[in-house]
Coordinates of C-alpha atoms and ligand atoms in Angstrom, one line a residue:
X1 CA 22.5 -6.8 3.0
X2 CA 18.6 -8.1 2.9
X3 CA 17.8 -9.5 -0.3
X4 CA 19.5 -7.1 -3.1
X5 CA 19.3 -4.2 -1.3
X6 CA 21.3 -2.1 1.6
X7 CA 20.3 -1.6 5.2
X8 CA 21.2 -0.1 8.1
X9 CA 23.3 -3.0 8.6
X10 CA 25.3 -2.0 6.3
X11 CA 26.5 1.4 7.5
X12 CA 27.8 3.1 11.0
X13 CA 25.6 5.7 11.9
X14 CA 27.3 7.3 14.5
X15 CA 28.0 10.4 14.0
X16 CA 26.9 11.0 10.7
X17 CA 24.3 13.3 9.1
X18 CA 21.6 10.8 8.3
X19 CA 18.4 12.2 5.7
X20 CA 15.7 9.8 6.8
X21 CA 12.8 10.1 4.4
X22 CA 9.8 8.9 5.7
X23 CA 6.1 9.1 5.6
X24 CA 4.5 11.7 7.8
X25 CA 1.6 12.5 5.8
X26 CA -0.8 11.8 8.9
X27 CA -4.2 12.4 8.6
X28 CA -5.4 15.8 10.8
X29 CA -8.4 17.3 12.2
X30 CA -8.3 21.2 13.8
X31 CA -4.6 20.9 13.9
X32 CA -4.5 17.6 15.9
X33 CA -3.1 14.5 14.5
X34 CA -6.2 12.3 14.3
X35 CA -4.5 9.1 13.5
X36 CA -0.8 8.3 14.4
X37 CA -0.3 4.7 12.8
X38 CA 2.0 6.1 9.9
X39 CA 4.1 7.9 13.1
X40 CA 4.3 4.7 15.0
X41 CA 5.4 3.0 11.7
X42 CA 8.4 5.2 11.3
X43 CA 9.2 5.5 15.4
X44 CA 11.4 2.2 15.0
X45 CA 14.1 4.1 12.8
X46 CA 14.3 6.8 14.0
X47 CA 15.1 5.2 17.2
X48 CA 17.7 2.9 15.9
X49 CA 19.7 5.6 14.3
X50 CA 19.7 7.8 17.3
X51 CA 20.6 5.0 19.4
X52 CA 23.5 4.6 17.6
X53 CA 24.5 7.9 17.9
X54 CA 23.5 9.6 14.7
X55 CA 22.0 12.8 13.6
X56 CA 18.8 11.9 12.4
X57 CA 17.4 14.6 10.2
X58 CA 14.0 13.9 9.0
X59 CA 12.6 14.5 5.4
X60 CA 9.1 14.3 4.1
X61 CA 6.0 16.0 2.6
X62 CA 3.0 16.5 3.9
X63 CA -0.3 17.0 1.5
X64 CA -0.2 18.5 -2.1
X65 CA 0.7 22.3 -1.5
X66 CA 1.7 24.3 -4.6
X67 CA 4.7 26.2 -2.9
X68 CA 4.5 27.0 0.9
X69 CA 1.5 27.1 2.9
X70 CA 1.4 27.5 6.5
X71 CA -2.3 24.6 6.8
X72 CA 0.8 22.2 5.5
X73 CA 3.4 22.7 7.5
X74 CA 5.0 19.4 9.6
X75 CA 5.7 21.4 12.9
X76 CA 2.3 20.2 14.3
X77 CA 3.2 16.7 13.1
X78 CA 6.5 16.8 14.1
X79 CA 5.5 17.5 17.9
X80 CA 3.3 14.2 17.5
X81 CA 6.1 12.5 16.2
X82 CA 8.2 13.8 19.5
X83 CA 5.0 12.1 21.7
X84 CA 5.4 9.0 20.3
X85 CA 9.3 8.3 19.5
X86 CA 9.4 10.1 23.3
X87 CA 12.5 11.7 22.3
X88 CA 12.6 15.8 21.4
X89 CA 11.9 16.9 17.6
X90 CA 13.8 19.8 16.6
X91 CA 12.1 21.7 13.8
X92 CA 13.6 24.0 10.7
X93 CA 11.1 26.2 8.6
X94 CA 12.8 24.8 5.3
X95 CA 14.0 21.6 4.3
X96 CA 17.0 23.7 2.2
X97 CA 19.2 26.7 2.7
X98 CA 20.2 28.6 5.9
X99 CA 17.1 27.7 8.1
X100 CA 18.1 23.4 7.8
X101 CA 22.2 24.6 7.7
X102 CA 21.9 26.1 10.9
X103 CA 19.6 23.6 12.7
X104 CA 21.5 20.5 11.4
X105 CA 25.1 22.6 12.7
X106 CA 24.0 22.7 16.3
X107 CA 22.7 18.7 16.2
X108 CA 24.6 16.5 18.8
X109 CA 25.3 12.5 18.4
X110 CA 21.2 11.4 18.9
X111 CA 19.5 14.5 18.0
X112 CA 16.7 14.5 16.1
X113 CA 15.3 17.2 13.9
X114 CA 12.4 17.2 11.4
X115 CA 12.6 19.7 8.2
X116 CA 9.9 21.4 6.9
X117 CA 7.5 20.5 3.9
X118 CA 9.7 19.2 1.1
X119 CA 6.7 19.6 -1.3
X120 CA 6.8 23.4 -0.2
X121 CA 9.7 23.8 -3.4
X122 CA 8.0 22.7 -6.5
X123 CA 11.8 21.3 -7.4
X124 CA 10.9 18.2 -5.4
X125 CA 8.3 16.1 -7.5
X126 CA 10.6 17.4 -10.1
X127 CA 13.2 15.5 -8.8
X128 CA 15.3 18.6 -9.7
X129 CA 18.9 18.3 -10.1
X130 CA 20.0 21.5 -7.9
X131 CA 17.2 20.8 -5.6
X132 CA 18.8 17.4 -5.2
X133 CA 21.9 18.4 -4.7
X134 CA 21.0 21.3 -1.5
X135 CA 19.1 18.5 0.1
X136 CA 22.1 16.3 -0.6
X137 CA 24.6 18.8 1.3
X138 CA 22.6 18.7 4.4
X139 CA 23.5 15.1 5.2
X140 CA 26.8 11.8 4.9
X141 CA 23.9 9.1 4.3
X142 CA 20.7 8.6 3.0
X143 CA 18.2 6.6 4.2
X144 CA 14.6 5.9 2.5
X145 CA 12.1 4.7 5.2
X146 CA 8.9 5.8 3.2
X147 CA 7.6 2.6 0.6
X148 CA 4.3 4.7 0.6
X149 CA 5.8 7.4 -1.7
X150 CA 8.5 4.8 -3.3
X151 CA 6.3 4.7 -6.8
X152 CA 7.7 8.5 -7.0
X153 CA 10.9 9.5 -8.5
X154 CA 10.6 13.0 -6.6
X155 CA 14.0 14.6 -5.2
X156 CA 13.6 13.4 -1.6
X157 CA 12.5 9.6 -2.2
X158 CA 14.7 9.1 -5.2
X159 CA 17.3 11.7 -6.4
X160 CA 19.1 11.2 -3.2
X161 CA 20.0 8.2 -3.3
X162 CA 22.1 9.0 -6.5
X163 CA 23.9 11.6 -4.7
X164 CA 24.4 9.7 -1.0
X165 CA 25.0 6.5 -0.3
X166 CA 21.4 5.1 0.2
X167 CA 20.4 2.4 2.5
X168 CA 16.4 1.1 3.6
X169 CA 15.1 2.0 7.0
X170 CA 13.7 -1.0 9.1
X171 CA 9.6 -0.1 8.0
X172 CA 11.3 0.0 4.4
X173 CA 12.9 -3.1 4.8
X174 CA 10.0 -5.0 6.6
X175 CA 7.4 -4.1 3.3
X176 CA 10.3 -5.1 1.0
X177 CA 10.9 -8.4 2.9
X178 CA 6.9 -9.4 3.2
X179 CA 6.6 -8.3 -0.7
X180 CA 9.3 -10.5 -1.4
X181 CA 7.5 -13.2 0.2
X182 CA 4.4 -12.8 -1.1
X183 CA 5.6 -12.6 -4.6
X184 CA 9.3 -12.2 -5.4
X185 CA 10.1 -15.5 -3.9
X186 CA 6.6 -17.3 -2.5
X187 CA 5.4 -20.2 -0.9
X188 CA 3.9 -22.2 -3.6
X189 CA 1.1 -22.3 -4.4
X190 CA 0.2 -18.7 -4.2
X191 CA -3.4 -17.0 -4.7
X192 CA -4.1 -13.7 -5.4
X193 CA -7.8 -12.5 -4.3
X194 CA -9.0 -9.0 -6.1
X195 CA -11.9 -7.5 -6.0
X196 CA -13.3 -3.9 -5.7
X197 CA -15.4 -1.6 -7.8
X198 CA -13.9 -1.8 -11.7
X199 CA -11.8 -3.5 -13.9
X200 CA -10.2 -0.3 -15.8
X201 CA -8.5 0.6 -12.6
X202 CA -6.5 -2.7 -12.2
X203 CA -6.3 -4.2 -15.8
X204 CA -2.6 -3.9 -15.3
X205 CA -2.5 -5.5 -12.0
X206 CA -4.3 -8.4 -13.2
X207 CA -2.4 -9.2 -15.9
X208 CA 0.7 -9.2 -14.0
X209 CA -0.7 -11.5 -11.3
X210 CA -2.2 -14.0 -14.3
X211 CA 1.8 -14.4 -15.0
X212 CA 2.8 -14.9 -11.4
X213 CA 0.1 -17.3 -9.4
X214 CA -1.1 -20.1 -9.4
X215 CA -5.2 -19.0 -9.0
X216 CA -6.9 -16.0 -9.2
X217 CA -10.3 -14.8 -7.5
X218 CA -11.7 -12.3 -9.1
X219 CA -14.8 -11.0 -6.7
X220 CA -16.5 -7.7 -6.4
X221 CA -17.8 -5.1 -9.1
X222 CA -14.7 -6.1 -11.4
X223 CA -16.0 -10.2 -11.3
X224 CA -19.2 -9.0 -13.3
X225 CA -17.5 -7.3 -16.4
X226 CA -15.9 -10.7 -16.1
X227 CA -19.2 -12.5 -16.0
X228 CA -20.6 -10.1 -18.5
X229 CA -17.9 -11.2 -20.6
X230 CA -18.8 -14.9 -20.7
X231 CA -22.9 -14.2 -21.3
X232 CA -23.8 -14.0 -18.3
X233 CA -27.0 -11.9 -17.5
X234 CA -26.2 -9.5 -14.8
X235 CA -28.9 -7.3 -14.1
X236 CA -28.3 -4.1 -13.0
X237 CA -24.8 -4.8 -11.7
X238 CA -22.3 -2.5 -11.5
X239 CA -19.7 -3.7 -14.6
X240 CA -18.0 -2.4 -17.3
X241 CA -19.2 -3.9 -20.3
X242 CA -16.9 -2.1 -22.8
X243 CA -14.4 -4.2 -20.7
X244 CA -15.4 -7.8 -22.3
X245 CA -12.8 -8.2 -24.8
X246 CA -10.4 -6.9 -21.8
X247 CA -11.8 -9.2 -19.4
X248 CA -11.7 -12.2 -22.3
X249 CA -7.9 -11.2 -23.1
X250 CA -7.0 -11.4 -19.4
X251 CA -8.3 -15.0 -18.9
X252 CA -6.5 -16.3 -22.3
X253 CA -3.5 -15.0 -20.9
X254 CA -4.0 -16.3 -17.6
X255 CA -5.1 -19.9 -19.5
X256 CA -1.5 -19.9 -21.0
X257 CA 0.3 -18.8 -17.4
X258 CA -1.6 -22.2 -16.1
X259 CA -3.1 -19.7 -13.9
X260 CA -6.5 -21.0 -12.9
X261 CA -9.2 -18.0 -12.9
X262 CA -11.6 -18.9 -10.0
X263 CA -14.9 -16.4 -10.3
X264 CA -18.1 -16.2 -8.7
X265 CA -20.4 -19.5 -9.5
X266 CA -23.2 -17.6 -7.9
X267 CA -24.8 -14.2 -6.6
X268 CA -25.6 -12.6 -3.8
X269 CA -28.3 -9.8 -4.6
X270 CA -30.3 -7.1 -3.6
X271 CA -32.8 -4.8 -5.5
X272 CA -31.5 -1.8 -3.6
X273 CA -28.3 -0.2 -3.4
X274 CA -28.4 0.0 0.6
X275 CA -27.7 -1.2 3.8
X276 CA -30.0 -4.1 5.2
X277 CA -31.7 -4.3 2.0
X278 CA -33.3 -7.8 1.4
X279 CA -30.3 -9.8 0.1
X280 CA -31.2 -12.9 -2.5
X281 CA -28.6 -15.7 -3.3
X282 CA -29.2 -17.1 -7.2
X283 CA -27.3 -19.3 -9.4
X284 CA -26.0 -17.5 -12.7
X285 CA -28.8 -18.7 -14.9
X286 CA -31.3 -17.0 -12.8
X287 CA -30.2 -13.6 -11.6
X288 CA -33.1 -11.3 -12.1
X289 CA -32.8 -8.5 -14.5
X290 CA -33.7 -5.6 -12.2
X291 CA -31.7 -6.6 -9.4
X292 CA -27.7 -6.0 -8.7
X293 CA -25.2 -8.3 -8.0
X294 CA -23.9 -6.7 -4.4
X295 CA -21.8 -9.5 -3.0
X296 CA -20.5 -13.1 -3.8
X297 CA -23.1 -15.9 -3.2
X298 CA -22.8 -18.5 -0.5
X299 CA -21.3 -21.5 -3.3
X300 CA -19.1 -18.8 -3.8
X301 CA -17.8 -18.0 -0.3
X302 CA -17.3 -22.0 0.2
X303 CA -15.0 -21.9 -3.3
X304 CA -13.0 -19.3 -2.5
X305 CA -13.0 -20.7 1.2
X306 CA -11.3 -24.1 0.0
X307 CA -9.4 -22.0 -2.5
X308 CA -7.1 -20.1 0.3
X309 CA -7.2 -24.1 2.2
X310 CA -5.1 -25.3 -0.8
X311 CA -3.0 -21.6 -0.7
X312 CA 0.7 -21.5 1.1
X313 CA 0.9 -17.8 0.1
X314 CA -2.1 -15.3 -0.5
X315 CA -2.0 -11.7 -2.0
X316 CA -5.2 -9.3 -1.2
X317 CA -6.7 -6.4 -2.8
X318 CA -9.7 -5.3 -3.3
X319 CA -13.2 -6.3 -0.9
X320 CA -15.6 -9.1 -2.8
X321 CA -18.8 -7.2 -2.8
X322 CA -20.1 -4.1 -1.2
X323 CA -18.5 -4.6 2.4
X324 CA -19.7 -0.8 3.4
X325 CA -22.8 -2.2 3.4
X326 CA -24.3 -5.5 5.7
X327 CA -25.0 -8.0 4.9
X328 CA -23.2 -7.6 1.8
X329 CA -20.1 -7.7 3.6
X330 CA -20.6 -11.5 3.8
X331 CA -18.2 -13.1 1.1
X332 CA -15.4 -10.1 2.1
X333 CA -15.5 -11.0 6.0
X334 CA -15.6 -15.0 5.6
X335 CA -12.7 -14.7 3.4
X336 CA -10.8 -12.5 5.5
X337 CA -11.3 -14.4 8.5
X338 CA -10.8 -17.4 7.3
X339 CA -7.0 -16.2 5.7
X340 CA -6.2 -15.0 9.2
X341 CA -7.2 -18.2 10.8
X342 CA -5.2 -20.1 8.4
X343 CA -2.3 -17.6 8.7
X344 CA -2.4 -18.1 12.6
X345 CA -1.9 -21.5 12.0
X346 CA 0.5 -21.2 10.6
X347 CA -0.7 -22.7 6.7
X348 CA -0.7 -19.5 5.0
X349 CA 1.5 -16.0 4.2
X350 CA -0.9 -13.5 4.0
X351 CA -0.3 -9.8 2.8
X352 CA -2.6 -7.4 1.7
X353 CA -3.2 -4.1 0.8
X354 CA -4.9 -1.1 -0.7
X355 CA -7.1 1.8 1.7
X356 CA -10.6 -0.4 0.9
X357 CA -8.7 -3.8 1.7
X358 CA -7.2 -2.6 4.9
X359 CA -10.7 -1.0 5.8
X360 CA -12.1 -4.2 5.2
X361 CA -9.9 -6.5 7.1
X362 CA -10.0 -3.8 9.8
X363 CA -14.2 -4.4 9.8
X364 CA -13.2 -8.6 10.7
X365 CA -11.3 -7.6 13.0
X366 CA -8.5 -9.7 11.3
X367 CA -5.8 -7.2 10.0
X368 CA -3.6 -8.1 13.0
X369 CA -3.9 -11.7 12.1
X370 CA -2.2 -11.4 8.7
X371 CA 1.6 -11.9 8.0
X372 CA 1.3 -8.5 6.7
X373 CA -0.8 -5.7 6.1
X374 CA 0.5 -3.0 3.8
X375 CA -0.3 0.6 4.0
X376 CA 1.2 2.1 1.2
X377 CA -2.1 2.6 -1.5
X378 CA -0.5 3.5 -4.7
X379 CA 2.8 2.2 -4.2
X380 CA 1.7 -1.6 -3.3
X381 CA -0.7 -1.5 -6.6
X382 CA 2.3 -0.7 -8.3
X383 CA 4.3 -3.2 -6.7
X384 CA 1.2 -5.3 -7.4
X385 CA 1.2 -4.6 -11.2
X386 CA 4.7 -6.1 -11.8
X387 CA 5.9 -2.1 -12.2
X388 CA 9.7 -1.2 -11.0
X389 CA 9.6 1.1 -7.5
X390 CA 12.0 3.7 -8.2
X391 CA 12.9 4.8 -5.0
X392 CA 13.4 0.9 -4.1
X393 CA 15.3 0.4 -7.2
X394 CA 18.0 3.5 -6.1
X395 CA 18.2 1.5 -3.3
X396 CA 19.5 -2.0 -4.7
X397 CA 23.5 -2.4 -4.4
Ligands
AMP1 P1 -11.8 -0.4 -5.2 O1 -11.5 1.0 -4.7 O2 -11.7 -0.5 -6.7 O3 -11.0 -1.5 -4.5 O4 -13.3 -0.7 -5.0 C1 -13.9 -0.8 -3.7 C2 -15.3 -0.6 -3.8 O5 -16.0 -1.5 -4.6 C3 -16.0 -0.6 -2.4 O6 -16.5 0.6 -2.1 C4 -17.1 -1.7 -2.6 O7 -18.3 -1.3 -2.0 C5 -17.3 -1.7 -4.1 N1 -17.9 -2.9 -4.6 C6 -17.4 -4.1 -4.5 N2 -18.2 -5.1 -5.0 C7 -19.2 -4.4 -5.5 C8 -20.4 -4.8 -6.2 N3 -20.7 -6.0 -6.5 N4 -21.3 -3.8 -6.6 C9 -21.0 -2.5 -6.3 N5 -19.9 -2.1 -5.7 C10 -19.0 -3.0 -5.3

C-alpha cells in the first residue's frame, strides 16, 4: 500500500477481469489523434497488467455527448492507443450489455480491449446505481488510472470502486504520490505561486493554501484586485474591484496562518493590450492611469526570484502576467526557469499545474525540469482548494 491508499501491489492480476479507467479524452483533428501525451500517460498500466497476465478491459469517456454519437466514439482513439502501448486493442461498441459480454468472454490472459464511450449512457455522470452495477459485472477488480476525471463522482471513476475492489494505476499513483509531496506531507518551507486572469475563479484555492504554506505569491490579473484592495492606483488593469473585501479577508486569514503574502512591489506596463507593445516598469506610486498592469516588474521578479531560493517545496498555478504575449512573459519565464534550475539541483520539489501553467512552463522550455508537472485541469484545482477527490477517496483502504 502507498500512502493510504491501494495499488497494484496490492492485488494479483493474472487472470482476472481488470476495469481500468483511464483518461483517453485526446485531443483530435479530422479523425487523427493530434496529441498523444494523455495515451502515453496511461501506456505504463496498461502494460503492467497485461504483463502480468490480466485482462485489461479499458473504460473511459471521450468529450460531452448527450447519448451516442458516432464524432465521439473511442475506436479511432483506441487504435492510437494500440500504436503506442504496441500491443493490439480490441474494441466493443458499448461499454455495457451483450456487445462488452461477448468481447470480454473471448479475452485471453494479456488481452486488451477498450469499450466504447461510457458518457454515451447518460447513467454514467449519474453515477447510477444499475448503471454501476452492469459495468461492475463485466470485471473481478477495479482499477482507477484517470486523476483528470477523479473530482467526478460519475459511475466509471467512482461507483465502481464500491462495487469492486479498487486499487490506483501507476499514473494514479505517481499524481497522488507528487501531490502528497507538495502538500500532504511537504518539504518545509513550502511556497505556493498563483497567478492568472481573476480572483473569483480561485478564491477558494487561495484560502486553502493561506492555511497550508508558508508564503504566497500572488502575481497576474488576480495580484491587482489585491493591490486595488490596499489603494493602490491601477490604471486600466484588469482586476476585480468588487473583490476588495475578498482580497482583504484572504490576507487577514493568511496573517493568522503566519502565511506571508508576497505581491508585486512593482509593475510592468504597457498602454496596449498586445504583443511587443512598449512595456514600462514603475513603482506603485506612479503607475499611470491610462495604462495596464500586463506583467510583474523587474523588483518584482528579483522578490519572487529569492522567494523560491528560500523554498524546499513549490506549488504552481496560474502565469504572473500576460505570458501569451512578449515581453510580458518576463516575470512568468524567470520564475519558471529559475524553479526548474533549483529543482535540478536538487534544492526544490516543484509541481505545478492547470492548462495556462503547463502552457507556460512549456514556453521556458522547463516543464521537463520540474519534479512534476500535472495535467489534470479541474481535478488538481480541486486538489489545490483543499476539496476531497472522490474517486481518490473510494480508493483509500
Ligand atoms: P487563468 O486561466 O485564470 O490561470 O488565467 C490565465 C490568463 O491570465 C492568461 O491568459 C494571462 O494572459 C492572463 N493574465 C495574467 N496576468 C494578466 C494581467 N496582468 N493582465 C491581463 N491578463 C493577465
Amino acid at each position: 500500500m502507498a500512502g493510504n491508499f491501494r495499488t497494484l501491489d496490492d492485488v494479483d492480476v493474472k487472470g482476472q477481469r481488470v476495469l481500468l479507467r483511464v483518461d483517453l479524452n485526446v485531443p483530435m483533428e479530422n479523425g487523427h489523434v493530434s496529441d498523444a501525451t494523455r495515451l502515453e500517460r496511461v501506456a505504463p498500466t496498461i502494460n503492467e497488467i497485461a504483463t502480468k497476465g490480466g485482462k485489461v478491459i479499458l473504460l473511459a469517456h471521450f468529450g460531452r455527448p448527450k447519448g451516442r454519437d458516432a464524432k465521439d466514439s473511442l475506436k479511432p482513439v483506441a487504435a492510437a492507443l494500440s500504436q503506442v502501448i504496441k500491443r493490439p486493442v480490441a474494441f466493443a461498441d458499448d461499454c455495457i450489455g451483450e456487445p462488452a459480454a461477448t468481447a470480454i468472454a473471448a479475452m485471453k490472459d494479456g488481452d486488451v480491449l477498450c469499450l466504447e464511450n461510457t458518457r454515451f449512457h447518460k447513467e454514467e455522470e449519474k453515477n447510477d446505481p444499475a448503471f454501476v452495477g452492469e459495468l461492475a459485472k463485466l470485471g473481478d477488480i477495479w482499477v482507477n488510472d484517470a486523476f483528470s476525471a477523479a473530482h467526478r463522482a460519475h459511475a466509471s471513476t467512482e461507483g465502481l470502486g464500491h462495487k469492486l475492489p479498487a486499487y490506483a494505476g501507476r499514473t494514479m499513483q505517481a499524481e497522488l504520490d507528487a501531490l502528497d509531496k507538495a502538500l500532504g506531507r511537504p518539504a518545509k518551507p513550502v511556497i505556493a505561486i498563483v497567478g492568472g486572469a481573476k480572483v473569483s475563479t480561485k478564491i477558494d484555492l487561495l484560502e486553502n493554501l493561506v492555511t497550508k504554506v508558508d508564503a504566497l505569491v500572488i502575481g497576474g490579473g488576480m495580484a491587482n484586485t489585491f493591490l486595488h484592495a490596499q489603494g493602490v492606483q491601477i490604471g486600466k488593469s484588469l482586476a476585480e474591484k468588487d473583490l476588495a473585501a475578498t482580497a482583504l479577508r484572504i490576507m487577514e486569514k493568511a496573517e493568522s496562518s503566519n502565511c506571508a503574502i508576497i505581491l508585486p512591489v512593482d509593475a510592468t506596463v504597457s498602454f496596449h493590450f498586445a504583443a511587443n507593445s512598449p512595456s514600462f516598469a514603475y513603482g506603485l506610486d506612479a503607475i499611470p492611469p491610462d495604462s495596464m498592469i500586463l506583467d510583474v516588474g523587474p523588483q518584482s521578479t528579483a522578490r519572487i526570484h529569492s522567494a523560491i531560493d528560500d523554498a524546499a517545496t513549490l506549488v504552481w498555478n496560474g502565469p504572473l502576467g500576460a505570458f501569451e504575449l512578449t515581453p510580458f512573459d518576463r516575470g512568468t519565464m524567470v520564475a519558471a526557469k529559475h524553479a526548474a534550475e533549483r529543482t535540478k539541483a536538487k534544492k526544490l520539489i516543484s509541481v505545478a499545474g492547470g492548462g495556462d501553467t503547463v502552457a507556460a512552463l512549456n514556453q521556458a522550455g522547463v516543464a521537463g525540469d520540474f519534479s512534476y508537472v500535472s495535467t489534470a485541469g479541474g481535478a488538481f484545482l480541486e486538489w489545490m482548494e483543499g476539496k476531497p477527490l472522490p474517486g481518490v477517496e473510494v480508493l483509500k483502504a
